[in-house]
Every structure is written in C-alpha cells, then in structure tokens.
Short mmCIF file of C-alpha atoms in Angstrom, two decimals:
data_model
loop_
_atom_site.label_atom_id
_atom_site.label_comp_id
_atom_site.label_asym_id
_atom_site.label_seq_id
_atom_site.Cartn_x
_atom_site.Cartn_y
_atom_site.Cartn_z
CA VAL A 16 40.99 133.63 88.37
CA LYS A 17 39.48 129.89 89.78
CA PHE A 18 38.32 129.08 86.28
CA ASN A 19 41.89 129.40 84.80
CA ASP A 20 43.42 127.48 87.93
CA ILE A 21 41.03 124.37 86.81
CA LEU A 22 42.67 124.74 83.36
CA GLU A 23 46.22 124.83 85.13
CA HIS A 24 45.02 121.98 87.24
CA LEU A 25 43.49 119.72 83.80
CA TYR A 26 46.85 120.00 81.97
CA LYS A 27 48.85 118.70 84.69
CA MET A 28 46.34 115.92 85.50
CA THR A 29 47.20 114.91 81.59
CA HIS A 30 50.66 115.44 81.37
CA ASN A 31 52.74 113.58 83.84
CA PRO A 32 56.18 115.61 84.59
CA SER A 33 58.29 112.49 83.75
CA ASP A 34 57.19 112.41 80.09
CA LYS A 35 56.85 116.03 79.50
CA ARG A 36 60.24 117.09 77.47
CA HIS A 37 59.01 119.94 75.15
CA ILE A 38 56.01 122.49 75.76
CA ILE A 39 55.21 125.20 73.08
CA LEU A 40 53.10 127.94 74.59
CA ASP A 41 51.15 129.84 71.73
CA LEU A 42 49.98 133.28 72.69
CA ASP A 43 47.31 135.02 70.85
CA SER A 44 43.94 137.24 70.51
CA THR A 45 41.10 136.89 68.93
CA ASN A 46 37.24 138.39 68.79
CA VAL A 47 34.45 137.29 70.12
CA GLU A 48 31.12 138.86 68.85
CA THR A 49 28.48 140.65 70.68
CA HIS A 50 25.19 142.18 69.07
CA GLY A 51 23.54 145.08 70.77
CA HIS A 52 24.71 147.46 73.96
CA GLN A 53 26.97 145.20 75.64
CA ASP A 54 29.28 146.16 78.66
CA GLU A 55 32.87 146.86 77.51
CA SER A 56 32.34 145.73 73.88
CA THR A 57 33.28 148.05 70.61
CA TYR A 58 34.15 147.81 67.01
CA ILE A 59 37.55 145.97 66.47
CA TYR A 60 38.76 147.35 63.14
CA HIS A 61 41.01 144.16 62.66
CA TYR A 62 38.37 142.05 62.74
CA ASP A 63 35.70 144.22 61.23
CA THR A 64 33.33 143.13 64.32
CA THR A 65 31.83 144.36 67.21
CA GLY A 66 32.76 142.35 70.46
CA TYR A 67 35.31 141.34 73.16
CA HIS A 68 38.96 141.01 72.28
CA PRO A 69 40.18 137.92 74.76
CA MET A 70 43.49 136.81 74.92
CA VAL A 71 44.67 133.14 74.61
CA LEU A 72 47.35 130.71 75.36
CA TYR A 73 47.38 127.18 73.88
CA ASP A 74 49.73 124.19 73.99
CA GLY A 75 50.93 124.08 70.65
CA LEU A 76 51.77 120.40 70.76
CA THR A 77 48.57 119.31 72.37
CA GLY A 78 45.76 121.87 71.96
CA ASP A 79 45.42 122.15 75.42
CA LEU A 80 44.09 125.42 76.67
CA MET A 81 46.31 126.88 79.15
CA LYS A 82 44.58 130.12 80.22
CA PHE A 83 42.13 132.54 78.84
CA MET A 84 41.27 135.89 79.62
CA LEU A 85 38.35 138.00 78.38
CA ARG A 86 38.97 141.79 77.70
CA LYS A 87 36.78 144.47 76.37
CA GLY A 88 37.09 145.30 72.71
CA SER A 89 38.95 148.41 72.91
CA GLU A 90 42.54 146.47 74.40
CA TYR A 91 45.28 146.18 72.31
CA THR A 92 46.63 142.91 71.11
CA SER A 93 49.48 142.43 74.09
CA THR A 94 48.07 144.56 76.80
CA GLY A 95 48.35 142.37 80.24
CA VAL A 96 50.45 140.06 78.41
CA VAL A 97 53.08 139.95 80.93
CA SER A 98 50.69 139.33 83.96
CA PHE A 99 48.81 136.98 81.46
CA LEU A 100 51.75 134.93 81.10
CA GLU A 101 53.81 134.83 84.01
CA PRO A 102 51.79 132.84 86.11
CA VAL A 103 51.89 129.96 83.75
CA LEU A 104 55.61 130.33 83.52
CA PHE A 105 55.83 130.12 86.92
CA SER A 106 53.73 127.30 87.12
CA LEU A 107 55.28 125.22 84.08
CA ARG A 108 58.80 125.51 85.52
CA ARG A 109 57.63 124.27 89.06
CA THR A 110 55.78 121.42 87.39
CA TYR A 111 57.96 120.44 84.68
CA PRO A 112 61.42 121.69 85.70
CA GLU A 113 62.95 119.41 83.01
CA ALA A 114 60.93 120.69 80.06
CA THR A 115 62.12 122.66 77.26
CA ILE A 116 59.70 125.87 76.76
CA LEU A 117 59.31 127.66 73.78
CA VAL A 118 56.88 130.64 73.62
CA ARG A 119 55.45 131.62 70.13
CA GLY A 120 53.23 134.83 68.91
CA ASP A 121 52.63 137.24 66.36
CA SER A 122 53.78 140.92 65.96
CA GLY A 123 51.02 141.98 68.30
CA PHE A 124 53.42 140.39 71.36
CA ALA A 125 56.45 141.58 70.12
CA VAL A 126 57.01 143.78 73.19
CA PRO A 127 60.25 143.89 75.11
CA GLN A 128 58.56 142.77 78.45
CA LEU A 129 57.81 139.85 76.94
CA TYR A 130 61.65 138.70 75.88
CA ASP A 131 62.77 139.89 79.48
CA LEU A 132 60.22 137.91 81.11
CA CYS A 133 60.92 134.93 78.99
CA GLU A 134 64.92 135.24 79.49
CA GLU A 135 64.28 135.63 83.21
CA TYR A 136 62.50 132.01 83.31
CA GLY A 137 65.07 130.39 80.90
CA VAL A 138 62.22 130.18 78.09
CA HIS A 139 62.85 130.31 74.43
CA TYR A 140 60.97 132.41 72.26
CA LEU A 141 59.69 133.53 68.66
CA PHE A 142 58.10 136.68 67.89
CA LYS A 143 57.25 137.75 64.51
CA LEU A 144 58.61 141.68 64.43
CA LYS A 145 56.80 144.38 62.65
CA ALA A 146 59.55 145.81 59.97
CA ASN A 147 60.87 149.38 60.71
CA ALA A 148 63.57 151.53 59.05
CA THR A 149 66.31 150.23 60.77
CA LEU A 150 65.43 146.50 59.95
CA HIS A 151 65.26 147.48 56.39
CA LYS A 152 68.54 148.93 56.57
CA LEU A 153 70.22 146.28 58.39
CA SER A 154 68.93 144.02 55.70
CA SER A 155 69.57 145.96 52.91
CA PHE A 156 72.58 143.97 51.82
CA GLU A 157 70.92 140.74 52.08
CA GLU A 158 68.13 142.66 49.77
CA GLU A 159 70.69 143.46 47.24
CA LEU A 160 72.32 139.90 47.32
CA PHE A 161 68.73 138.28 46.71
CA LEU A 162 68.04 140.67 43.60
CA THR A 163 71.71 140.07 42.12
CA ASN A 164 70.95 136.45 42.62
CA TYR A 165 67.65 136.10 41.24
CA LYS A 166 67.64 139.04 38.76
CA THR A 167 64.35 139.50 36.76
CA ASP A 168 63.52 135.67 37.48
CA TYR A 169 60.07 136.10 38.02
CA SER A 170 58.66 132.61 37.08
CA LYS A 171 59.91 130.79 40.22
CA TYR A 172 59.51 130.83 43.75
CA HIS A 173 62.82 132.22 45.65
CA CYS A 174 63.84 132.49 49.07
CA GLN A 175 66.42 133.57 50.82
CA TYR A 176 67.39 133.82 54.64
CA ASN A 177 70.09 135.55 57.10
CA ASP A 178 70.36 136.77 60.62
CA PHE A 179 71.83 139.45 62.71
CA SER A 180 71.99 140.85 66.20
CA TYR A 181 69.38 144.00 66.72
CA GLN A 182 68.80 146.01 69.51
CA ALA A 183 65.95 148.63 69.39
CA LYS A 184 66.06 151.80 71.46
CA SER A 185 63.50 150.25 74.32
CA TRP A 186 65.46 146.95 74.80
CA SER A 187 67.42 145.97 77.25
CA ARG A 188 69.97 144.32 75.27
CA SER A 189 70.54 142.91 71.39
CA ARG A 190 68.82 140.11 70.36
CA HIS A 191 68.98 137.77 67.41
CA VAL A 192 66.82 138.38 64.60
CA ILE A 193 66.55 136.32 61.23
CA ILE A 194 65.47 137.76 58.16
CA LYS A 195 63.45 135.66 55.16
CA ILE A 196 63.41 137.35 51.65
CA GLU A 197 60.64 135.67 49.43
CA ARG A 198 59.12 136.31 46.13
CA SER A 199 56.38 134.23 44.44
CA PRO A 200 56.17 133.86 40.94
CA GLY A 201 54.49 136.84 39.17
CA GLU A 202 55.56 138.98 41.83
CA LEU A 203 58.08 142.20 40.90
CA VAL A 204 59.04 143.45 44.70
CA PRO A 205 60.57 140.63 47.19
CA ARG A 206 58.97 140.25 50.56
CA LYS A 207 60.53 140.39 53.78
CA SER A 208 59.77 138.64 57.18
CA PHE A 209 61.71 139.22 60.48
CA ILE A 210 61.83 137.31 63.54
CA ILE A 211 63.19 137.74 66.66
CA THR A 212 64.51 134.61 68.62
CA SER A 213 66.58 133.01 71.50
CA LEU A 214 66.86 129.75 69.76
CA ARG A 215 70.17 129.05 67.82
CA LEU A 216 68.98 126.96 65.06
CA ASP A 217 69.75 127.51 61.19
CA ALA A 218 67.16 130.34 59.73
CA PRO A 219 65.13 128.08 57.72
CA ASP A 220 64.63 125.65 61.15
CA ILE A 221 63.39 128.79 62.71
CA LEU A 222 61.02 130.01 60.34
CA LYS A 223 59.50 126.53 59.97
CA ALA A 224 59.10 126.14 63.90
CA TYR A 225 57.48 129.50 63.63
CA ASN A 226 55.25 128.75 61.01
CA LYS A 227 53.81 125.67 62.63
CA ARG A 228 52.15 128.07 65.13
CA GLY A 229 49.34 128.51 62.59
CA ASN A 230 47.77 125.32 63.77
CA MET A 231 46.66 126.90 66.67
CA GLU A 232 43.94 128.61 64.71
CA ASN A 233 42.59 125.64 64.52
CA TYR A 234 42.25 124.99 68.23
CA ILE A 235 41.01 128.83 68.06
CA LYS A 236 38.24 127.55 65.40
CA GLU A 237 37.47 124.63 67.72
CA THR A 238 37.13 126.44 70.96
CA LYS A 239 34.78 129.37 69.18
CA LEU A 240 32.54 127.49 67.03
CA ASP A 241 32.43 123.69 68.23
CA PHE A 242 31.71 125.12 71.89
CA GLY A 243 30.13 128.28 71.16
CA LEU A 244 32.92 130.98 72.27
CA ASP A 245 32.04 132.75 68.63
CA HIS A 246 29.64 135.28 70.26
CA LEU A 247 28.37 136.45 74.21
CA SER A 248 25.09 137.56 74.32
CA HIS A 249 24.73 138.58 78.00
CA SER A 250 24.38 142.56 78.71
CA SER A 251 26.97 142.46 81.52
CA PHE A 252 30.57 141.83 81.25
CA LEU A 253 30.86 139.97 84.13
CA ALA A 254 28.20 137.47 83.25
CA ASN A 255 29.80 136.98 79.69
CA GLN A 256 33.44 136.54 81.25
CA ALA A 257 32.01 133.70 83.54
CA LYS A 258 30.08 132.27 80.37
CA ALA A 259 33.18 132.52 78.32
CA MET A 260 35.54 130.71 80.82
CA ILE A 261 32.96 127.97 81.53
CA LEU A 262 33.29 127.13 77.77
CA ALA A 263 36.90 127.53 78.17
CA VAL A 264 36.70 124.54 80.88
CA ALA A 265 34.60 122.54 78.71
CA TYR A 266 37.06 122.82 75.42
CA SER A 267 39.83 121.92 77.99
CA LEU A 268 37.86 118.84 79.39
CA VAL A 269 37.25 117.22 76.19
CA ASN A 270 40.82 117.96 75.05
CA ALA A 271 41.79 116.19 78.00
CA MET A 272 39.39 113.34 77.17
CA LYS A 273 40.82 113.14 73.48
CA GLN A 274 44.51 112.42 74.87
CA LEU A 275 43.55 109.99 77.78
CA VAL A 276 40.77 108.49 76.76
CA LEU A 277 39.57 108.27 73.03
CA PRO A 278 41.28 105.60 70.66
CA LYS A 279 44.12 107.27 68.87
CA GLU A 280 42.44 107.26 65.68
CA PHE A 281 39.66 109.71 67.09
CA SER A 282 42.40 111.54 69.25
CA LYS A 283 42.52 114.45 66.48
CA SER A 284 38.90 114.57 66.04
CA ARG A 285 37.16 118.07 66.50
CA MET A 286 34.29 117.98 69.07
CA SER A 287 31.82 118.65 65.96
CA THR A 288 33.03 115.05 64.87
CA LEU A 289 32.87 113.21 68.11
CA ARG A 290 29.61 114.77 68.68
CA THR A 291 28.10 113.04 65.98
CA LEU A 292 30.12 109.67 66.20
CA PHE A 293 29.61 109.27 70.08
CA ILE A 294 27.25 111.98 71.58
CA LYS A 295 24.32 112.40 69.45
CA ILE A 296 23.66 108.54 68.68
CA ALA A 297 20.76 106.24 69.39
CA GLY A 298 20.97 104.30 72.84
CA LYS A 299 19.67 103.90 76.20
CA SER A 300 21.08 104.42 79.55
CA ILE A 301 19.80 102.27 82.57
CA SER A 302 20.76 102.94 86.24
CA HIS A 303 20.88 100.28 88.88
CA ALA A 304 22.08 100.25 92.43
CA LYS A 305 25.87 100.22 91.90
CA LYS A 306 26.09 99.95 87.92
CA ILE A 307 25.08 101.94 85.02
CA LYS A 308 24.45 100.07 81.63
CA ILE A 309 24.46 101.95 78.08
CA ARG A 310 22.59 99.38 75.68
CA LEU A 311 23.61 100.52 71.89
CA CYS A 312 21.93 100.00 68.66
CA SER A 313 22.72 96.49 67.28
CA SER A 314 24.46 98.44 64.04
CA ALA A 315 26.05 100.85 66.00
CA PRO A 316 29.11 101.60 63.55
CA TYR A 317 31.47 102.62 66.42
CA LYS A 318 30.48 100.35 69.33
CA GLU A 319 34.16 99.03 69.66
CA ALA A 320 35.67 102.61 70.00
CA ILE A 321 33.04 102.96 73.00
CA LEU A 322 34.04 100.16 74.68
CA LYS A 323 37.51 101.06 74.32
CA MET A 324 36.63 104.52 75.79
CA LEU A 325 34.69 102.83 78.45
CA GLU A 326 37.84 100.60 79.06
CA ASN A 327 40.11 103.42 79.38
CA ILE A 328 38.00 105.63 81.60
CA HIS A 329 37.92 102.79 84.27
CA LEU A 330 42.01 102.34 84.14
CA LEU A 331 41.90 105.91 84.67
CA ALA A 332 39.83 105.79 87.79
CA LEU A 333 42.08 102.64 88.93
CA GLY A 334 45.09 105.02 88.39
#
C-alpha cells in the first residue's frame, strides 16, 4: 500500500490541479513470468506462460503508472478491481475536482460493479463487452442492414455503427451500448464489436476513444522490458511483491522526469533510449563541499540537452 501511495504522490507532484482538465485511466492486467517453484505462481493459459497476473492502472494521456498490484497467477482479470480502483477515484476527485475522468478497459473488466462505481463517482467509462445471444439478437437488424448495403462486395473494407440500450440481468439499470459491424477485404462473415459507455458521443468517436487505449501496451512494455518487470525470481510472493513495487516506482520517477525535466524532443522516449543517450555515457563527476561538477567529453552529442535538464532540475528545486 505504501508503495502505491508513492505513485499517487508522484502523480500529484507532476500534475498541477489548475492545469489538469482531462484524466484517462486505463485498466489492464498483464503477466510477469516466474521460473521454478515460486509462491502463488501458476500457469496462465491466456499468456501461455507460468507466472503472476498483476493488475495495472495507467494514465492513458501521460503514461503515469497510477497503481500496481501483484496478484497470484490464478486470479481472473477483474478480481478485486473495485477495491483496486475506488481509492484512486476518491483521491483524484478530491485533488482534481474540475477534471473530466474516463476509465477504459477490455472485456475482462466489463463487470456491473465497475459501472456502478464509475457512476457513483461521476466518472465516464468505456468497456468492451463480450458478445452473447442477447446482444446478437439486439443487433440482428443492424447486421441485416449491413448485408443489404454491402452484399457480396468482398473486395473492400466496410464498417457500420449503431447504438441501443441494454440491461443484463445482473445490472442495476439499462446502459448505452455501441455496436460496430465490420468486414475486411476477403472476409465472408462480418465481425461485431460491442462497447458499453456512459459517453454521449457519435458511435465512431466512441470507438476511436476506446481504440486509443492500445497505447497503454507501450507503457506496459516499457515497464516490463526497460525496468525489468517482465519476470520475478524470488521464491516468496512477498519478496516478489516488494521488488515489483520498487520497479513500478522507478518507472514512475522516470516518467515524471520525462514530463518535468527532459527537453520536449525527448519527453516521449523510452527508458532504454534515455539510458543510451544520457546515462551510459562517458563523463566524470567531481564533488566539492557545496558543488557537484559533471565533466562531459568535449564531443558529447547531447551536451545541450543535458545542460537543459540540469537547468530544469534547478528550476524545480527553486519552485
């Protein structure tokens, strides 16, 4: 819990309440590989690997890691999601009362308890729904219209949208569902996608907003590959949990640095790139009583960028 408090504190330090108007929270789960006999590790069929199944929450606009929870490998995608997300929503509503907040997630997070939670906090949501017999029935007319409009034209991409109200038996009320029917060149049968949302936008815009959550995969990839959170090797779950959270904080510190310190042209760079450009370089640090001097090679190609970073760090310290 304390490590997640650090993630929250870093986020609030990085984003001024007066400037923060839009927050997009991307929920996901991922795999962390293990090797050997490690506590709570198990085979995860979806990833075809043995490991843990953590839940992650990123700011989809900035890449900030908002929260991380290591879970045993047998946990389902949405297990514990309400208790995971609610403290974040409570904190964000207090710190950024004027901000519009949107929560996005794939079909693994499409559970009614999460819709209720978002509505309780006045937060918009976008979740993909798993198709079922009722959804297919409600969209049958739209499918017939699609086949009438495009018939046997299999040489081009075709797409059609519609929306309707839908209430599953476990839901407290009916909600807005978007349907997308599409067929790629060479395909015989059109494909359907269903999105549940509180947004009142045109269907294409809603689908576009949902599809942008794919950028979160880049954040997950950087966290895992550039910071070593792709595997955990301790035998105890507690030790692995501590290591995972330390790596999560490291990612968040660097992401804060990207936004506050780095020159704009490097603010979107991955840690693997920053390591090559600014960390693993020839140089010498000389410490005096009240000063630290950094001597770079005379031909250092990114000397100006490093000087700009030092200037920005100084301005932060003054602020």
